Each structure stands twice: as structure tokens, then as C-alpha cells.
mmCIF file of C-alpha atoms in Angstrom:
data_model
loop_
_atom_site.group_PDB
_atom_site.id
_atom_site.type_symbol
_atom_site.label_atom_id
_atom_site.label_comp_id
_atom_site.label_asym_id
_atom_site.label_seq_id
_atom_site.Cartn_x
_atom_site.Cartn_y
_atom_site.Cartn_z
ATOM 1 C CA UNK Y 1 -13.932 12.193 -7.903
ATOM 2 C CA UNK Y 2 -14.118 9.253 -10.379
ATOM 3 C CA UNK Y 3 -13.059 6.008 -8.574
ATOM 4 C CA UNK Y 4 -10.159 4.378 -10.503
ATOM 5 C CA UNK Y 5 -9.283 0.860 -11.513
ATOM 6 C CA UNK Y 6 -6.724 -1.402 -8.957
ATOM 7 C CA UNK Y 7 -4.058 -2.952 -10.510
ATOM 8 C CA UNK Y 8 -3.186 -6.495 -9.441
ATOM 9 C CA UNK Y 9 -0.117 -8.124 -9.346
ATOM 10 C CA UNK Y 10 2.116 -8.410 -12.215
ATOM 11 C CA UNK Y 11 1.400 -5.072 -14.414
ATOM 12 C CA UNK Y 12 4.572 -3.642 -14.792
ATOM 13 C CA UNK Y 13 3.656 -0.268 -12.588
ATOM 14 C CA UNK Y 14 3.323 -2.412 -9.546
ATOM 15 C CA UNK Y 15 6.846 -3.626 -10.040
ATOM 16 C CA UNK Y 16 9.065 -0.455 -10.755
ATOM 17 C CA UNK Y 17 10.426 2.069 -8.184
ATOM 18 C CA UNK Y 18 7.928 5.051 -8.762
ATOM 19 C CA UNK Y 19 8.814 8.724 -9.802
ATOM 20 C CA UNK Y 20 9.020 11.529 -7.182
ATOM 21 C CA UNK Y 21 6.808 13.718 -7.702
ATOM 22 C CA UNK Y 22 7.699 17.251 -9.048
ATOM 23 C CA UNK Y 23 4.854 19.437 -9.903
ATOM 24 C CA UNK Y 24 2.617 20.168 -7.291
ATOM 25 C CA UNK Y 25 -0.738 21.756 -9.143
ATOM 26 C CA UNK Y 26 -4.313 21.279 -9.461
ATOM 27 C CA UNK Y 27 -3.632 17.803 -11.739
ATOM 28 C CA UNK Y 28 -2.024 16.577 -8.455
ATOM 29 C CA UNK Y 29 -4.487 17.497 -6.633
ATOM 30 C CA UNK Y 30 -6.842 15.552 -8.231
ATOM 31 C CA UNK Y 31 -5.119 12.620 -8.714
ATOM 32 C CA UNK Y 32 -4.670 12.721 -4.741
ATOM 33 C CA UNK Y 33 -8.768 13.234 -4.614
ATOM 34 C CA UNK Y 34 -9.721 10.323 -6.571
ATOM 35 C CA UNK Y 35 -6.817 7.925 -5.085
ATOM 36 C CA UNK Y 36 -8.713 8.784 -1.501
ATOM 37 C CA UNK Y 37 -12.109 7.952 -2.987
ATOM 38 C CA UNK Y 38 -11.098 4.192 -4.660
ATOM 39 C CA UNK Y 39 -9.273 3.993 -1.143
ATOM 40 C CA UNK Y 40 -12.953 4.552 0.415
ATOM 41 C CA UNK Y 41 -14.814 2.551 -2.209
ATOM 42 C CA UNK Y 42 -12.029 -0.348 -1.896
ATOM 43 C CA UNK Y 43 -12.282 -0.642 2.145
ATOM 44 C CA UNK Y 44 -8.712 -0.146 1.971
ATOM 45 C CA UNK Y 45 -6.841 1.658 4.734
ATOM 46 C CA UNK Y 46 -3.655 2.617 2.351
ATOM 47 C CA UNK Y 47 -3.427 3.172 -1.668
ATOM 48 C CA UNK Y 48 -0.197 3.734 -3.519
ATOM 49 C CA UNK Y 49 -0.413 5.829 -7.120
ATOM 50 C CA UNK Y 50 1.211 2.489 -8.606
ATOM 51 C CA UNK Y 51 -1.809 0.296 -7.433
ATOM 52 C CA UNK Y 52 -3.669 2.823 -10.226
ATOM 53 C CA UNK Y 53 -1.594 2.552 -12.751
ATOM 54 C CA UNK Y 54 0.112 5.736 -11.990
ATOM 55 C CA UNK Y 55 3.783 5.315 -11.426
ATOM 56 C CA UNK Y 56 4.420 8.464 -8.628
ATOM 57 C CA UNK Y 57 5.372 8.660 -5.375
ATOM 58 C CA UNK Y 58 2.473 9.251 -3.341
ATOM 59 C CA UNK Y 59 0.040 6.926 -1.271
ATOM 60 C CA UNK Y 60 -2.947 8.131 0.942
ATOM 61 C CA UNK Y 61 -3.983 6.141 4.004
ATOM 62 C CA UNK Y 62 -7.217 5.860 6.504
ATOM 63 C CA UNK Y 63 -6.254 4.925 10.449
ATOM 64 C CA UNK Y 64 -8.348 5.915 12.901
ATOM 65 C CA UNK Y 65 -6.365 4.627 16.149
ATOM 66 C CA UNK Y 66 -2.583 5.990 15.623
ATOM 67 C CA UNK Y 67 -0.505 8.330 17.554
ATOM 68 C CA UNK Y 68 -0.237 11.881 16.656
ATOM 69 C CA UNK Y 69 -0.642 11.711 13.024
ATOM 70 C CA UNK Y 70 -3.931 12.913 10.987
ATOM 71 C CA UNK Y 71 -6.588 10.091 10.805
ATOM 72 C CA UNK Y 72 -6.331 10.478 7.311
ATOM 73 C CA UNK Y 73 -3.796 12.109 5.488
ATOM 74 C CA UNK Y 74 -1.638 11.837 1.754
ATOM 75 C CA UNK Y 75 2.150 11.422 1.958
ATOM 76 C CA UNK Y 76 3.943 12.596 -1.109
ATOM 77 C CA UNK Y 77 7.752 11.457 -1.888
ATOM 78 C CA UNK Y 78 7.921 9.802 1.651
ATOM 79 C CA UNK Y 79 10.642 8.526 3.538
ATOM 80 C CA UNK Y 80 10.372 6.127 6.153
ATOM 81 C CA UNK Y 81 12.721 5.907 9.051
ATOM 82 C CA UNK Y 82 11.906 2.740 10.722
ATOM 83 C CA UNK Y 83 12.765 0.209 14.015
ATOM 84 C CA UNK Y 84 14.292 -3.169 13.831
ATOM 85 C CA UNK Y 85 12.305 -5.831 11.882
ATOM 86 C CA UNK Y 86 12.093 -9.053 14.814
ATOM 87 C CA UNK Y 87 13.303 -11.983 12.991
ATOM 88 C CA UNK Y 88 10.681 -14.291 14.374
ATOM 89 C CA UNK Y 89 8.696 -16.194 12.149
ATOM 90 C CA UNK Y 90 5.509 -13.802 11.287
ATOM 91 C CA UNK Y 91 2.123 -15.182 13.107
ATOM 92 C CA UNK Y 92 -0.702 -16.002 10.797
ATOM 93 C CA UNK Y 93 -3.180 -13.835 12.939
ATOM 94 C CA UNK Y 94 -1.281 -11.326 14.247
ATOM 95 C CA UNK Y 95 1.007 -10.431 11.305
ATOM 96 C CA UNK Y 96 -1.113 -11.265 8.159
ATOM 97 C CA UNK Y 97 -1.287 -8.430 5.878
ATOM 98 C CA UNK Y 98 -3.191 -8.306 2.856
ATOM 99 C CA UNK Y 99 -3.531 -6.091 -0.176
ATOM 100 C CA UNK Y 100 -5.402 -4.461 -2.839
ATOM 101 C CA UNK Y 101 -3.533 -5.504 -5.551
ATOM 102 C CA UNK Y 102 -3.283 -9.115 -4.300
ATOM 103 C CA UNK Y 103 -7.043 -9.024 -3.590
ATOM 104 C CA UNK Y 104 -8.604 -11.693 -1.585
ATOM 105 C CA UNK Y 105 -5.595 -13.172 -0.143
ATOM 106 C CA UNK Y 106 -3.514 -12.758 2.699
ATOM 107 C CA UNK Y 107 -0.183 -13.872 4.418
ATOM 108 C CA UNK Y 108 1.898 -13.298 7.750
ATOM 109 C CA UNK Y 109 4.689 -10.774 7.064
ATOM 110 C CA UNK Y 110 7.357 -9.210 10.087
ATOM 111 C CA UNK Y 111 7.408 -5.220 9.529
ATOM 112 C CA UNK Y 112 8.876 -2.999 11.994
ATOM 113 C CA UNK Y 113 6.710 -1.853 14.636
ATOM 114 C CA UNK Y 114 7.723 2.080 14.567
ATOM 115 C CA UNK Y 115 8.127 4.340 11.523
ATOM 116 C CA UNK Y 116 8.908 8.073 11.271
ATOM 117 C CA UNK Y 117 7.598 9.627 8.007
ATOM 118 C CA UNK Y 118 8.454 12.714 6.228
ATOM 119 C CA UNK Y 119 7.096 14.060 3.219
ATOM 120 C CA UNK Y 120 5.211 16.743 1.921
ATOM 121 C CA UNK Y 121 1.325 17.265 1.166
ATOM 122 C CA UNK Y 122 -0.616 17.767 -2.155
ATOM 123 C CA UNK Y 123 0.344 21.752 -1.711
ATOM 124 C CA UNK Y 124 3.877 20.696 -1.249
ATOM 125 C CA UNK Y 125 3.370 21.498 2.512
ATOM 126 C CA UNK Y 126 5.837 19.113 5.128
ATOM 127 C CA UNK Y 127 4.120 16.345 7.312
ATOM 128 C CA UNK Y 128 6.333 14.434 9.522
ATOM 129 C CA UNK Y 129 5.218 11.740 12.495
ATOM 130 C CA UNK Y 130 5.378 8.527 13.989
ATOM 131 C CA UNK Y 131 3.444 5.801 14.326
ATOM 132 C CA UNK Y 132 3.498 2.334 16.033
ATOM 133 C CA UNK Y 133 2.139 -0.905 15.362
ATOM 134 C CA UNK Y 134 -0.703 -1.430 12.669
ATOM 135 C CA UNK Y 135 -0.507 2.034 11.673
ATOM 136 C CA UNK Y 136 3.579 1.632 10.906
ATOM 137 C CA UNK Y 137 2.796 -1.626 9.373
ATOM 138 C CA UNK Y 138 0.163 0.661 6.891
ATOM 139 C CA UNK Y 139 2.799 2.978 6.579
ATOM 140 C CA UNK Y 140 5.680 0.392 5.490
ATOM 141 C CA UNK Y 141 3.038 -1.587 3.329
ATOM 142 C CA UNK Y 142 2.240 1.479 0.976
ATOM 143 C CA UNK Y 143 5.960 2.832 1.039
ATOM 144 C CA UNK Y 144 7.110 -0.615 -0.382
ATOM 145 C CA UNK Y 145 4.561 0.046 -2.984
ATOM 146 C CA UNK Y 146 6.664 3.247 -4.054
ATOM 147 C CA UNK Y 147 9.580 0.600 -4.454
ATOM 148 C CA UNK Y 148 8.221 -1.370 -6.301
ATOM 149 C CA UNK Y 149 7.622 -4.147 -3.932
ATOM 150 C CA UNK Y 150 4.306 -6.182 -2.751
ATOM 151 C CA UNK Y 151 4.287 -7.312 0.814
ATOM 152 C CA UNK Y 152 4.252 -10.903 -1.169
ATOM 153 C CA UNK Y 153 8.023 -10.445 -2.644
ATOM 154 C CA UNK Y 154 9.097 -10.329 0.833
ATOM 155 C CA UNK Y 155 7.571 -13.641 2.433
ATOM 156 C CA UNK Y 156 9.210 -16.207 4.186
ATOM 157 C CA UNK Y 157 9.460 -19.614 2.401
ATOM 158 C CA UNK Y 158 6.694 -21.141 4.068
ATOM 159 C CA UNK Y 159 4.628 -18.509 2.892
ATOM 160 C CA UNK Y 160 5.844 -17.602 -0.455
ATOM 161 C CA UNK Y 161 5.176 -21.626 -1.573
ATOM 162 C CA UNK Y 162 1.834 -20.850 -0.851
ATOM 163 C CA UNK Y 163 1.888 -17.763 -2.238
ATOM 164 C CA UNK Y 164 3.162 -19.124 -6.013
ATOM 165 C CA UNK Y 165 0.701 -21.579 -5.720
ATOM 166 C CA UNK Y 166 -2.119 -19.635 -5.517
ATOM 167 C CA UNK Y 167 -0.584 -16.794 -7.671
ATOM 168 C CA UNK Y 168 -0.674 -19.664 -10.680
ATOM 169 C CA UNK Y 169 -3.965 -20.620 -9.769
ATOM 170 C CA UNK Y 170 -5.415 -17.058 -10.338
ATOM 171 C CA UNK Y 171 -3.585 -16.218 -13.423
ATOM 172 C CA UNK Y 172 -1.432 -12.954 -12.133
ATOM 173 C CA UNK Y 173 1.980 -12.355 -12.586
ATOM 174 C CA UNK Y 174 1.127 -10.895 -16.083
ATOM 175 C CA UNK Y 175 -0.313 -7.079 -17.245
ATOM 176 C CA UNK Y 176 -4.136 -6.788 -17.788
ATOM 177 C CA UNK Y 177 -5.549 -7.703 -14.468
ATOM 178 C CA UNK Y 178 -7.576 -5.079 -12.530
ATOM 179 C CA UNK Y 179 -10.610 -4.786 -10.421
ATOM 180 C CA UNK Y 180 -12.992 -1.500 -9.952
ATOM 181 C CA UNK Y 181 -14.484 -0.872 -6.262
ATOM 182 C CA UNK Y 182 -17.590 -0.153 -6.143
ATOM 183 C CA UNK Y 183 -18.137 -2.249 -9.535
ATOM 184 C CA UNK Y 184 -16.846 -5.660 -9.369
ATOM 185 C CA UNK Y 185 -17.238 -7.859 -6.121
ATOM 186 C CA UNK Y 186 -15.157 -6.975 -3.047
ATOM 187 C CA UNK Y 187 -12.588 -9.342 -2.966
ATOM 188 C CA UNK Y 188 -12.179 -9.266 0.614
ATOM 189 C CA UNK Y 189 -15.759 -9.270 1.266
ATOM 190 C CA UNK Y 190 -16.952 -5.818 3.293
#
């Protein structure tokens, strides 16, 4: 399973809703295969097929600690039923999120703390659960993906100033940008 390249923010992929996905053969398969091994090789606990380049709707995740879902697990033209959002301001520890396409960096973002998925496997096969807490905050991070949104379109002002800033800084916000796991240094540093 060849590890693939992460996209950062700014190519266009990132910032399109994503196609459902109709064919379910041994191409998907594979795709799903080597989207769970950049996952690995990234530290990441979620990766979208847009964060590849590959504009689908699909993202695979890693949680260890969540209710009654698989541990790991692909989810395949999901959709999320989810709790009110608390309109508090986010807290920098308990609420920062970051991301694979917006490596290195991090910011507080409010998500809902219980989802209900349903989708279908790499087979086609259904998978529906909940989950609470970090594991629906996974689950809404990598379905926003699939919309084309980063958890960074959606800060609050506070954040999103500091956001732009360091978005200029680093030169994204424009196609070409990418990083390889396993390859280049980990931007966050496991």
C-alpha cells in the first residue's frame, strides 16, 4: 500500500463538495488501503479522499476509546446526524483541533458532542453508530472534509485573525502544496 501525498490548504480538491462514490470494486478497495496506511504513516486519527487529492466521498479514521463503533473502520458516502453545537466560545485546550492538511497548526473549534453515522463499507456493506465526544468531533472533522470545508473556514473571529495571519505567513491558500508521511518531517512532531 503506497503511502500518498497530503494536500494542504488551498488546492482546489480540499475546497469542493466531493463525489459519492458509485463503483464499489477492487480500485476502491485500494484506494481505501492506501488512504489507511498515509493515515498510519501521518499519526493522523481521520483522512478524507480530498486530503489526497482524490475528490470522493470516503474518509477512514483510527479511535481507540469510542462507544460501540469499530476502532478503526472506513465510512463511504456518510451522513452525519449530529447534537446541538454549544455556542460558547471554543477553549484553546479542550476544543483545539488540528489537521493534516493545515499541518502544524491548531485552533479551538465548538463541534457537537454526539454524531450518528451511516454509510456503507468498501464492499458496499452498511455501518451505522454513534459516538460521543472526541470520537464525534473525528467524525464531524473528516465529514466537513467531504464538504469541502477545513475546520479553519469555520473559526470564530478571534481565531480566524490568527488563522489568516499565519496562513500568509506559510504561503497556502494556493494549489501545489503537499507533504509525504513518512518522507518529509512530521509537522506535528510524533
Amino acid at each position: 500500500m503506497p503511502i500518498r501525498q497530503i494536500t494542504v490548504y488551498g488546492e482546489p480538491v480540499l475546497h469542493q463538495r466531493a463525489a459519492e462514490v458509485t463503483e464499489f470494486n477492487d480500485e476502491l478497495r485500494q484506494l481505501v488501503a492506501d488512504m489507511h496506511t498515509t493515515m498510519d504513516a501521518a499519526n493522523g486519527v481521520g483522512l478524507a479522499a480530498p486530503q489526497i487529492g482524490i475528490g470522493l466521498r470516503i474518509f477512514t479514521y483510527i479511535y481507540a476509546d469510542q462507544d460501540s463503533a469499530p476502532e478503526r473502520g472506513v465510512l463511504i458516502n456518510p451522513v452525519l446526524t449530529l447534537s446541538k453545537v454549544s455556542q460558547a466560545s471554543p477553549d484553546p485546550d479542550e476544543d483545539a483541533e488540528g489537521c493534516l492538511s493545515v499541518p502544524a497548526l491548531n485552533y479551538p473549534l465548538k463541534r457537537a458532542d454526539y454524531a450518528k453515522v451511516e454509510a456503507v463499507d468498501e464492499f458496499g456493506k452498511p455501518v451505522s453508530f454513534e459516538a460521543t465526544g472526541w470520537f464525534a468531533r473525528i467524525l464531524q472533522h473528516e465529514f466537513d472534509h467531504l464538504d469541502g470545508f477545513l475546520y479553519v473556514d469555520k473559526l470564530t473571529p478571534r481565531w480566524d485573525k490568527r488563522w489568516l495571519k499565519a496562513k500568509k505567513a506559510l504561503g497556502w491558500g494556493v494549489p501545489g502544496n503537499t507533504w509525504l508521511p513518512g518522507t518529509d518531517e512530521d509537522p506535528f512532531g510524533h
